[in-house]
Tab-separated table of C-alpha atoms and ligand atoms in Angstrom:
chain	number	residue	atom	x	y	z
A	1156	MET	CA	68.949	167.475	76.952
A	1157	THR	CA	69.696	165.434	73.808
A	1158	LEU	CA	70.933	161.868	73.784
A	1159	ILE	CA	71.888	160.181	70.567
A	1160	LEU	CA	72.004	156.427	69.985
A	1161	PHE	CA	74.731	155.298	67.604
A	1162	ALA	CA	74.192	151.577	67.100
A	1163	ALA	CA	72.917	149.073	64.561
A	1164	PRO	CA	69.335	150.013	63.500
A	1165	ALA	CA	68.109	146.726	65.000
A	1166	LEU	CA	68.880	148.103	68.486
A	1167	TRP	CA	66.602	151.157	68.125
A	1168	PRO	CA	63.364	149.290	69.004
A	1169	GLU	CA	65.110	147.913	72.118
A	1170	TYR	CA	66.181	151.324	73.442
A	1171	ARG	CA	63.462	153.604	71.977
A	1172	ASP	CA	61.165	153.128	74.983
A	1173	THR	CA	63.366	151.560	77.675
A	1174	LEU	CA	65.941	154.356	77.772
A	1175	PRO	CA	63.444	157.266	78.024
A	1176	ALA	CA	61.577	155.299	80.719
A	1177	ALA	CA	64.792	154.771	82.723
A	1178	LEU	CA	65.688	158.461	82.334
A	1179	THR	CA	62.276	159.522	83.574
A	1180	GLU	CA	62.680	157.165	86.542
A	1181	ALA	CA	66.019	158.875	87.284
A	1182	GLY	CA	64.348	162.274	87.124
A	1183	ILE	CA	66.034	163.332	83.870
A	1184	GLU	CA	64.255	165.114	81.048
A	1185	ALA	CA	65.864	164.136	77.772
A	1186	THR	CA	65.100	163.362	74.159
A	1187	LEU	CA	66.552	160.222	72.620
A	1188	VAL	CA	67.281	160.518	68.893
A	1189	THR	CA	69.257	158.734	66.204
A	1190	GLU	CA	70.094	161.900	64.241
A	1191	ALA	CA	70.993	165.361	65.509
A	1192	ASP	CA	73.193	168.371	64.959
A	1193	PRO	CA	76.427	167.187	66.672
A	1194	SER	CA	76.856	170.507	68.458
A	1195	GLN	CA	73.554	169.898	70.304
A	1196	VAL	CA	74.279	166.388	71.631
A	1197	ASP	CA	74.793	166.032	75.402
A	1198	TYR	CA	75.481	162.278	75.646
A	1199	ILE	CA	76.287	159.589	73.085
A	1200	VAL	CA	75.080	156.017	73.648
A	1201	TYR	CA	77.437	154.039	71.480
A	1202	ALA	CA	77.902	150.572	70.047
A	1203	PRO	CA	81.326	150.027	68.482
A	1204	ALA	CA	79.707	148.601	65.333
A	1205	SER	CA	78.299	152.085	64.664
A	1206	PRO	CA	79.665	154.080	61.703
A	1207	LEU	CA	80.488	157.059	63.994
A	1208	GLN	CA	84.260	157.255	64.231
A	1209	ASP	CA	84.920	161.005	64.323
A	1210	PHE	CA	83.848	162.505	67.637
A	1211	THR	CA	85.361	165.950	66.920
A	1212	PRO	CA	82.059	167.704	66.063
A	1213	TYR	CA	80.482	166.583	69.375
A	1214	SER	CA	81.931	169.569	71.194
A	1215	ARG	CA	79.233	169.763	73.880
A	1216	THR	CA	79.005	166.019	74.574
A	1217	LYS	CA	79.743	165.211	78.211
A	1218	ALA	CA	80.326	161.461	77.844
A	1219	VAL	CA	80.256	158.540	75.452
A	1220	LEU	CA	78.404	155.642	77.066
A	1221	ASN	CA	79.480	152.388	75.459
A	1222	LEU	CA	76.903	149.628	75.102
A	1223	TRP	CA	79.612	146.969	75.199
A	1224	ALA	CA	81.802	145.843	78.074
A	1225	GLY	CA	84.818	145.717	75.761
A	1226	VAL	CA	86.147	149.076	74.543
A	1227	GLU	CA	89.144	148.062	72.443
A	1228	LYS	CA	87.489	149.313	69.239
A	1229	ILE	CA	86.997	152.843	70.572
A	1230	VAL	CA	89.467	153.501	73.384
A	1231	GLY	CA	92.346	154.426	71.061
A	1232	ASN	CA	90.270	156.742	68.847
A	1233	PRO	CA	92.266	160.025	68.813
A	1234	THR	CA	89.129	162.111	68.134
A	1235	LEU	CA	87.495	160.890	71.345
A	1236	THR	CA	88.335	163.447	74.033
A	1237	GLN	CA	85.131	163.058	76.038
A	1238	PRO	CA	84.981	160.634	79.021
A	1239	LEU	CA	84.266	157.073	77.865
A	1240	CYS	CA	82.274	154.690	80.074
A	1241	ARG	CA	82.060	150.972	79.414
A	1242	MET	CA	79.007	148.824	80.051
A	1243	VAL	CA	78.635	146.916	83.286
A	1244	ASP	CA	75.110	145.570	83.001
A	1245	PRO	CA	73.523	143.105	85.432
A	1246	GLY	CA	71.738	141.417	82.493
A	1247	LEU	CA	74.993	140.973	80.569
A	1248	THR	CA	76.714	139.623	83.681
A	1249	GLU	CA	73.900	137.129	84.234
A	1250	GLY	CA	74.265	135.903	80.646
A	1251	MET	CA	78.023	135.472	81.011
A	1252	VAL	CA	77.614	133.539	84.254
A	1253	GLU	CA	75.175	131.190	82.508
A	1254	TRP	CA	77.466	130.660	79.490
A	1255	VAL	CA	80.575	130.032	81.615
A	1256	THR	CA	78.764	127.776	84.087
A	1257	GLY	CA	77.048	125.816	81.315
A	1258	HIS	CA	80.236	125.195	79.348
A	1259	THR	CA	82.186	124.403	82.509
A	1260	LEU	CA	79.608	121.776	83.457
A	1261	ARG	CA	79.625	120.333	79.929
A	1262	HIS	CA	83.333	119.581	80.192
A	1263	HIS	CA	83.347	118.754	83.880
A	1264	LEU	CA	80.596	116.156	83.511
A	1265	GLY	CA	81.936	114.850	80.182
A	1266	MET	CA	78.496	115.335	78.639
A	1267	ASP	CA	79.741	114.882	75.073
A	1268	ARG	CA	80.586	111.230	75.723
A	1269	HIS	CA	76.898	110.474	76.276
A	1270	ILE	CA	75.308	112.958	73.877
A	1271	VAL	CA	77.442	111.773	70.942
A	1272	ASN	CA	77.768	108.013	71.481
A	1273	PRO	CA	77.268	106.382	68.071
A	1274	GLY	CA	78.624	103.000	69.282
A	1275	HIS	CA	76.113	102.931	72.169
A	1276	ILE	CA	78.982	102.205	74.528
A	1277	TRP	CA	77.985	101.618	78.154
A	1278	ASP	CA	80.745	103.472	79.992
A	1279	PRO	CA	79.789	103.768	83.673
A	1280	THR	CA	82.776	106.012	84.559
A	1281	CYS	CA	81.448	108.617	86.945
A	1282	PRO	CA	82.880	112.160	86.693
A	1283	PRO	CA	84.709	113.581	89.708
A	1284	LEU	CA	82.914	116.042	91.941
A	1285	ALA	CA	83.242	119.752	91.191
A	1286	ARG	CA	85.328	120.116	94.359
A	1287	GLU	CA	87.969	117.956	92.605
A	1288	ARG	CA	88.034	120.071	89.409
A	1289	PRO	CA	90.167	123.227	89.760
A	1290	VAL	CA	89.071	126.130	87.579
A	1291	THR	CA	91.160	129.220	86.872
A	1292	ILE	CA	89.700	132.510	85.716
A	1293	LEU	CA	92.007	135.044	84.082
A	1294	GLY	CA	90.406	138.459	84.595
A	1295	MET	CA	88.467	138.933	87.821
A	1296	GLY	CA	86.560	142.064	86.923
A	1297	ALA	CA	82.784	142.507	86.738
A	1298	LEU	CA	82.344	139.308	84.723
A	1299	GLY	CA	85.167	137.108	85.996
A	1300	SER	CA	84.276	137.679	89.642
A	1301	ALA	CA	80.565	136.929	89.029
A	1302	CYS	CA	81.540	133.686	87.256
A	1303	ALA	CA	83.897	132.798	90.105
A	1304	GLU	CA	81.089	133.265	92.616
A	1305	ALA	CA	78.706	131.024	90.637
A	1306	LEU	CA	81.326	128.293	90.141
A	1307	ARG	CA	82.329	128.398	93.803
A	1308	ALA	CA	78.668	127.991	94.733
A	1309	LEU	CA	78.833	124.688	92.810
A	1310	ASN	CA	81.972	123.757	94.810
A	1311	PHE	CA	84.561	124.233	92.040
A	1312	PRO	CA	87.851	125.430	93.574
A	1313	VAL	CA	88.367	128.685	91.645
A	1314	THR	CA	91.681	130.502	91.294
A	1315	GLY	CA	91.429	134.062	90.014
A	1316	TRP	CA	94.184	136.081	88.384
A	1317	SER	CA	94.170	139.759	87.474
A	1318	ARG	CA	96.468	142.733	86.940
A	1319	THR	CA	96.523	144.245	90.412
A	1320	GLU	CA	97.072	142.600	93.776
A	1321	LYS	CA	93.801	141.713	95.517
A	1322	PRO	CA	93.035	139.528	98.545
A	1323	GLY	CA	92.454	135.900	97.637
A	1324	GLN	CA	93.657	136.319	94.031
A	1325	LEU	CA	96.856	135.907	92.089
A	1326	HIS	CA	98.568	138.561	89.985
A	1327	GLY	CA	101.809	139.132	88.097
A	1328	ASP	CA	103.846	136.696	86.059
A	1329	HIS	CA	104.582	134.330	88.936
A	1330	GLY	CA	100.868	134.332	89.848
A	1331	LEU	CA	99.954	133.546	86.252
A	1332	ARG	CA	102.272	130.547	86.204
A	1333	ARG	CA	100.648	129.246	89.382
A	1334	ALA	CA	97.140	129.958	88.114
A	1335	LEU	CA	97.777	128.091	84.861
A	1336	SER	CA	99.558	125.137	86.437
A	1337	THR	CA	96.449	123.961	88.327
A	1338	ALA	CA	93.732	124.843	85.783
A	1339	GLN	CA	91.815	121.803	84.615
A	1340	ILE	CA	89.360	124.320	83.195
A	1341	LEU	CA	90.633	127.766	82.200
A	1342	VAL	CA	88.265	130.684	81.620
A	1343	THR	CA	89.654	133.823	79.975
A	1344	LEU	CA	87.716	136.990	80.784
A	1345	LEU	CA	90.341	139.642	80.162
A	1346	PRO	CA	89.899	142.743	78.015
A	1347	LYS	CA	91.919	143.049	74.822
A	1348	THR	CA	94.809	145.447	75.505
A	1349	PRO	CA	98.436	145.540	74.310
A	1350	GLU	CA	99.380	143.675	77.556
A	1351	THR	CA	96.837	140.868	77.163
A	1352	GLU	CA	97.242	140.218	73.443
A	1353	ASN	CA	98.677	136.710	72.900
A	1354	LEU	CA	98.895	136.261	76.678
A	1355	LEU	CA	98.193	132.571	76.089
A	1356	ASN	CA	101.145	131.801	73.835
A	1357	ALA	CA	102.779	128.398	73.330
A	1358	ASP	CA	104.870	128.641	76.526
A	1359	ARG	CA	101.910	129.556	78.709
A	1360	LEU	CA	99.657	126.911	77.157
A	1361	ASP	CA	102.369	124.393	78.071
A	1362	LEU	CA	101.948	125.356	81.730
A	1363	LEU	CA	98.373	124.036	81.773
A	1364	PRO	CA	97.865	120.469	83.013
A	1365	GLN	CA	97.615	117.751	80.361
A	1366	GLY	CA	94.074	117.629	78.955
A	1367	ALA	CA	93.010	121.049	80.281
A	1368	VAL	CA	89.952	122.678	78.731
A	1369	ILE	CA	89.914	126.335	77.689
A	1370	LEU	CA	86.782	128.500	77.619
A	1371	ASN	CA	87.374	131.873	75.959
A	1372	PRO	CA	84.497	134.338	76.138
A	1373	GLY	CA	86.950	137.269	76.583
A	1374	ARG	CA	88.534	138.234	73.264
A	1375	GLY	CA	90.066	136.163	70.457
A	1376	ALA	CA	93.385	137.989	70.589
A	1377	LEU	CA	94.089	136.720	74.120
A	1378	ILE	CA	95.149	133.373	72.648
A	1379	ASP	CA	97.712	132.656	69.942
A	1380	ASP	CA	95.540	130.682	67.470
A	1381	ASP	CA	98.396	128.633	65.988
A	1382	ALA	CA	99.792	127.753	69.410
A	1383	LEU	CA	96.327	126.648	70.527
A	1384	LEU	CA	95.812	124.477	67.451
A	1385	ALA	CA	99.239	122.868	67.972
A	1386	ALA	CA	98.488	122.192	71.659
A	1387	LEU	CA	95.107	120.652	70.746
A	1388	ASP	CA	96.673	118.510	68.017
A	1389	ARG	CA	99.250	116.994	70.323
A	1390	GLY	CA	96.622	116.349	72.992
A	1391	HIS	CA	98.029	118.727	75.556
A	1392	ILE	CA	94.813	120.778	75.537
A	1393	GLY	CA	91.718	118.583	75.696
A	1394	HIS	CA	89.204	121.021	74.208
A	1395	ALA	CA	88.700	124.727	73.511
A	1396	THR	CA	85.290	126.369	73.578
A	1397	LEU	CA	85.691	129.726	71.889
A	1398	ASP	CA	83.118	132.520	71.694
A	1399	VAL	CA	85.338	135.331	70.412
A	1400	PHE	CA	87.827	135.521	67.561
A	1401	ARG	CA	90.439	137.800	66.034
A	1402	VAL	CA	88.192	138.194	62.988
A	1403	GLU	CA	84.406	138.058	63.433
A	1404	PRO	CA	82.423	136.471	61.942
A	1405	LEU	CA	85.002	133.674	62.064
A	1406	PRO	CA	86.081	133.142	58.423
A	1407	ARG	CA	84.497	130.036	56.906
A	1408	ASP	CA	87.891	128.462	56.169
A	1409	HIS	CA	89.286	128.958	59.682
A	1410	PRO	CA	90.491	125.624	61.130
A	1411	PHE	CA	88.549	126.239	64.361
A	1412	TRP	CA	85.291	125.463	62.513
A	1413	THR	CA	86.268	121.888	61.716
A	1414	HIS	CA	88.671	120.994	64.514
A	1415	PRO	CA	87.188	118.069	66.485
A	1416	LYS	CA	88.397	119.527	69.782
A	1417	VAL	CA	87.073	123.050	69.228
A	1418	THR	CA	83.566	124.334	69.874
A	1419	VAL	CA	82.734	127.640	68.226
A	1420	THR	CA	79.965	129.830	69.608
A	1421	PRO	CA	79.342	133.026	67.587
A	1422	HIS	CA	80.069	135.780	70.155
A	1423	ILE	CA	76.887	135.057	72.049
A	1424	ALA	CA	78.289	134.397	75.521
A	1425	ALA	CA	76.610	137.510	76.862
A	1426	ASP	CA	74.717	140.416	75.414
A	1427	THR	CA	73.873	143.798	76.885
A	1428	ARG	CA	70.182	143.711	77.854
A	1429	ALA	CA	68.347	146.960	77.124
A	1430	ILE	CA	66.070	146.750	80.145
A	1431	THR	CA	68.918	146.619	82.675
A	1432	ALA	CA	71.481	148.584	80.639
A	1433	ALA	CA	69.077	151.518	80.259
A	1434	ARG	CA	69.124	151.984	84.041
A	1435	VAL	CA	72.938	151.994	84.074
A	1436	ILE	CA	73.001	154.607	81.296
A	1437	ALA	CA	70.397	156.733	83.079
A	1438	GLU	CA	72.371	156.596	86.331
A	1439	ASN	CA	75.517	157.711	84.502
A	1440	ILE	CA	73.673	160.642	82.939
A	1441	ARG	CA	72.292	161.574	86.352
A	1442	ARG	CA	75.844	161.524	87.679
A	1443	GLY	CA	77.112	163.596	84.757
A	1444	GLU	CA	74.444	166.221	85.368
A	1445	ALA	CA	75.087	166.249	89.137
A	1446	GLY	CA	78.847	166.630	88.619
A	1447	GLU	CA	79.485	163.224	90.246
A	1448	PRO	CA	82.086	160.766	88.938
A	1449	PHE	CA	80.824	158.481	86.173
A	1450	LEU	CA	80.428	154.759	86.792
A	1451	HIS	CA	82.783	152.460	84.880
A	1452	GLN	CA	84.817	155.232	83.272
A	1453	VAL	CA	87.545	153.774	81.100
A	1454	ASP	CA	91.139	154.502	82.003
A	1455	ARG	CA	92.590	155.250	78.581
A	1456	ALA	CA	96.165	154.564	79.714
A	1457	ARG	CA	95.187	151.024	80.797
A	1458	GLY	CA	92.896	150.564	77.800
A	1459	TYR	CA	89.903	149.170	79.733
B	2957	NDP	P1	86.533	144.452	83.805
B	2957	NDP	O1	87.237	145.674	83.331
B	2957	NDP	O2	85.552	144.568	84.909
B	2957	NDP	O3	87.608	143.361	84.254
B	2957	NDP	C1	88.788	143.157	83.574
B	2957	NDP	C2	89.675	142.241	84.397
B	2957	NDP	O4	90.852	141.951	83.622
B	2957	NDP	C3	90.146	142.865	85.712
B	2957	NDP	O5	90.201	141.874	86.701
B	2957	NDP	C4	91.556	143.352	85.351
B	2957	NDP	O6	92.439	143.393	86.454
B	2957	NDP	C5	91.996	142.237	84.420
B	2957	NDP	N1	93.098	142.664	83.571
B	2957	NDP	C6	93.127	143.669	82.671
B	2957	NDP	N2	94.328	143.762	82.095
B	2957	NDP	C7	95.094	142.812	82.641
B	2957	NDP	C8	96.440	142.416	82.485
B	2957	NDP	N3	97.271	143.033	81.646
B	2957	NDP	N4	96.888	141.374	83.227
B	2957	NDP	C9	96.075	140.751	84.106
B	2957	NDP	N5	94.783	141.075	84.315
B	2957	NDP	C10	94.308	142.109	83.585
B	2957	NDP	O7	85.878	143.798	82.515
B	2957	NDP	P2	84.603	142.832	82.421
B	2957	NDP	O8	84.769	141.759	83.421
B	2957	NDP	O9	83.367	143.615	82.431
B	2957	NDP	O10	84.783	142.263	80.924
B	2957	NDP	C11	85.918	141.521	80.556
B	2957	NDP	C12	85.929	141.284	79.067
B	2957	NDP	O11	84.943	140.338	78.686
B	2957	NDP	C13	85.574	142.495	78.193
B	2957	NDP	O12	86.659	143.387	78.078
B	2957	NDP	C14	85.247	141.833	76.877
B	2957	NDP	O13	86.426	141.656	76.128
B	2957	NDP	C15	84.696	140.464	77.300
B	2957	NDP	N6	83.259	140.343	77.038
B	2957	NDP	C16	82.824	139.368	76.187
B	2957	NDP	C17	81.478	139.186	75.939
B	2957	NDP	C18	81.007	138.097	75.051
B	2957	NDP	O14	79.817	138.035	74.734
B	2957	NDP	N7	81.860	137.190	74.638
B	2957	NDP	C19	80.484	140.053	76.560
B	2957	NDP	C20	81.034	141.049	77.438
B	2957	NDP	C21	82.375	141.168	77.664
B	2957	NDP	P3	92.402	144.600	87.514
B	2957	NDP	O15	91.056	144.513	88.191
B	2957	NDP	O16	93.490	144.269	88.440
B	2957	NDP	O17	92.574	145.873	86.764
B	2958	OXD	C1	81.003	143.189	74.938
B	2958	OXD	C2	80.793	142.078	74.046
B	2958	OXD	O1	82.145	143.621	75.076
B	2958	OXD	O2	79.639	141.823	73.678
B	2958	OXD	O3	80.032	143.686	75.547
B	2958	OXD	O4	81.732	141.363	73.690
């Protein structure tokens, strides 16, 4: 069996040994290559930054296994007729939980006041307890639900909102209004789809409590940039910590870079980790070969 890796060359050393080892562990005999006759390729391991955009010649390929959780760059590709699976990787999830928890605690504890204190002001105001700081997470999938669990373990009251009705969560437009109205800290972990684009527009940002903080490790397009800047400027939003942007790298002249109430992190909230992701890929290939349903197969109609 032939597997081809389409990704930035820097990823080859990460997968060159880990993926064959995981395949062997799963009882699969396969060769991992970076170049092959397309008609001989059984599975494609794919990073959206790869130059491969025309999947037509891969007539024998049984699945495209995405290395990213987000699939918006590939899901609409009309040449892609093979099943597409997104990445749900325990290592990536762990990274996201750390990023979200760390940035939540930064704002919850008001750490900036003490880290940047040029006037050496002795302000003994104690922050509230986590149990008094409601957090809302938009998108309660693999990542959002893991973040909710970690924040709840620290006693934050977490409200989750997603597309479909689930016990203990909100959904729909009415649910979104409720979820936003209590969010002192808002975490956006939705995929980018036509339904989620500009979800946080001026009207919805207005629903947040005065001084709310936004953490966006989901996708830049979830938030209307101009509406966010306006809400920050008039003090309605207290701070925005943004990891993802409509254009990446974030252009040097973008106002987010210099805005005093914006923290930019360069799409580093969470990365797929080869050691854990290789096992997920191997399990999906095992399933493909056994005729079992793939894990994390993307529903093209939904777009995620
Ligand atoms: P999942 O597919 O597991 O979860 C997506 C969640 O979003 C689900 O709860 C889903 O609801 C909800 N959702 C989707 N569409 C809508 C909608 N229209 N309205 C309301 N809720 C909706 O994805 P992951 O948790 O694995 O990843 C989420 C996103 O995080 C990725 O798509 C990617 O954009 C981003 N990401 C960012 C990284 C970074 O480094 N910054 C790293 C990895 C991912 P339901 O369950 O009801 O369908
Ligand atoms: C992803 C990402 O989708 O890194 O995996 O953003």
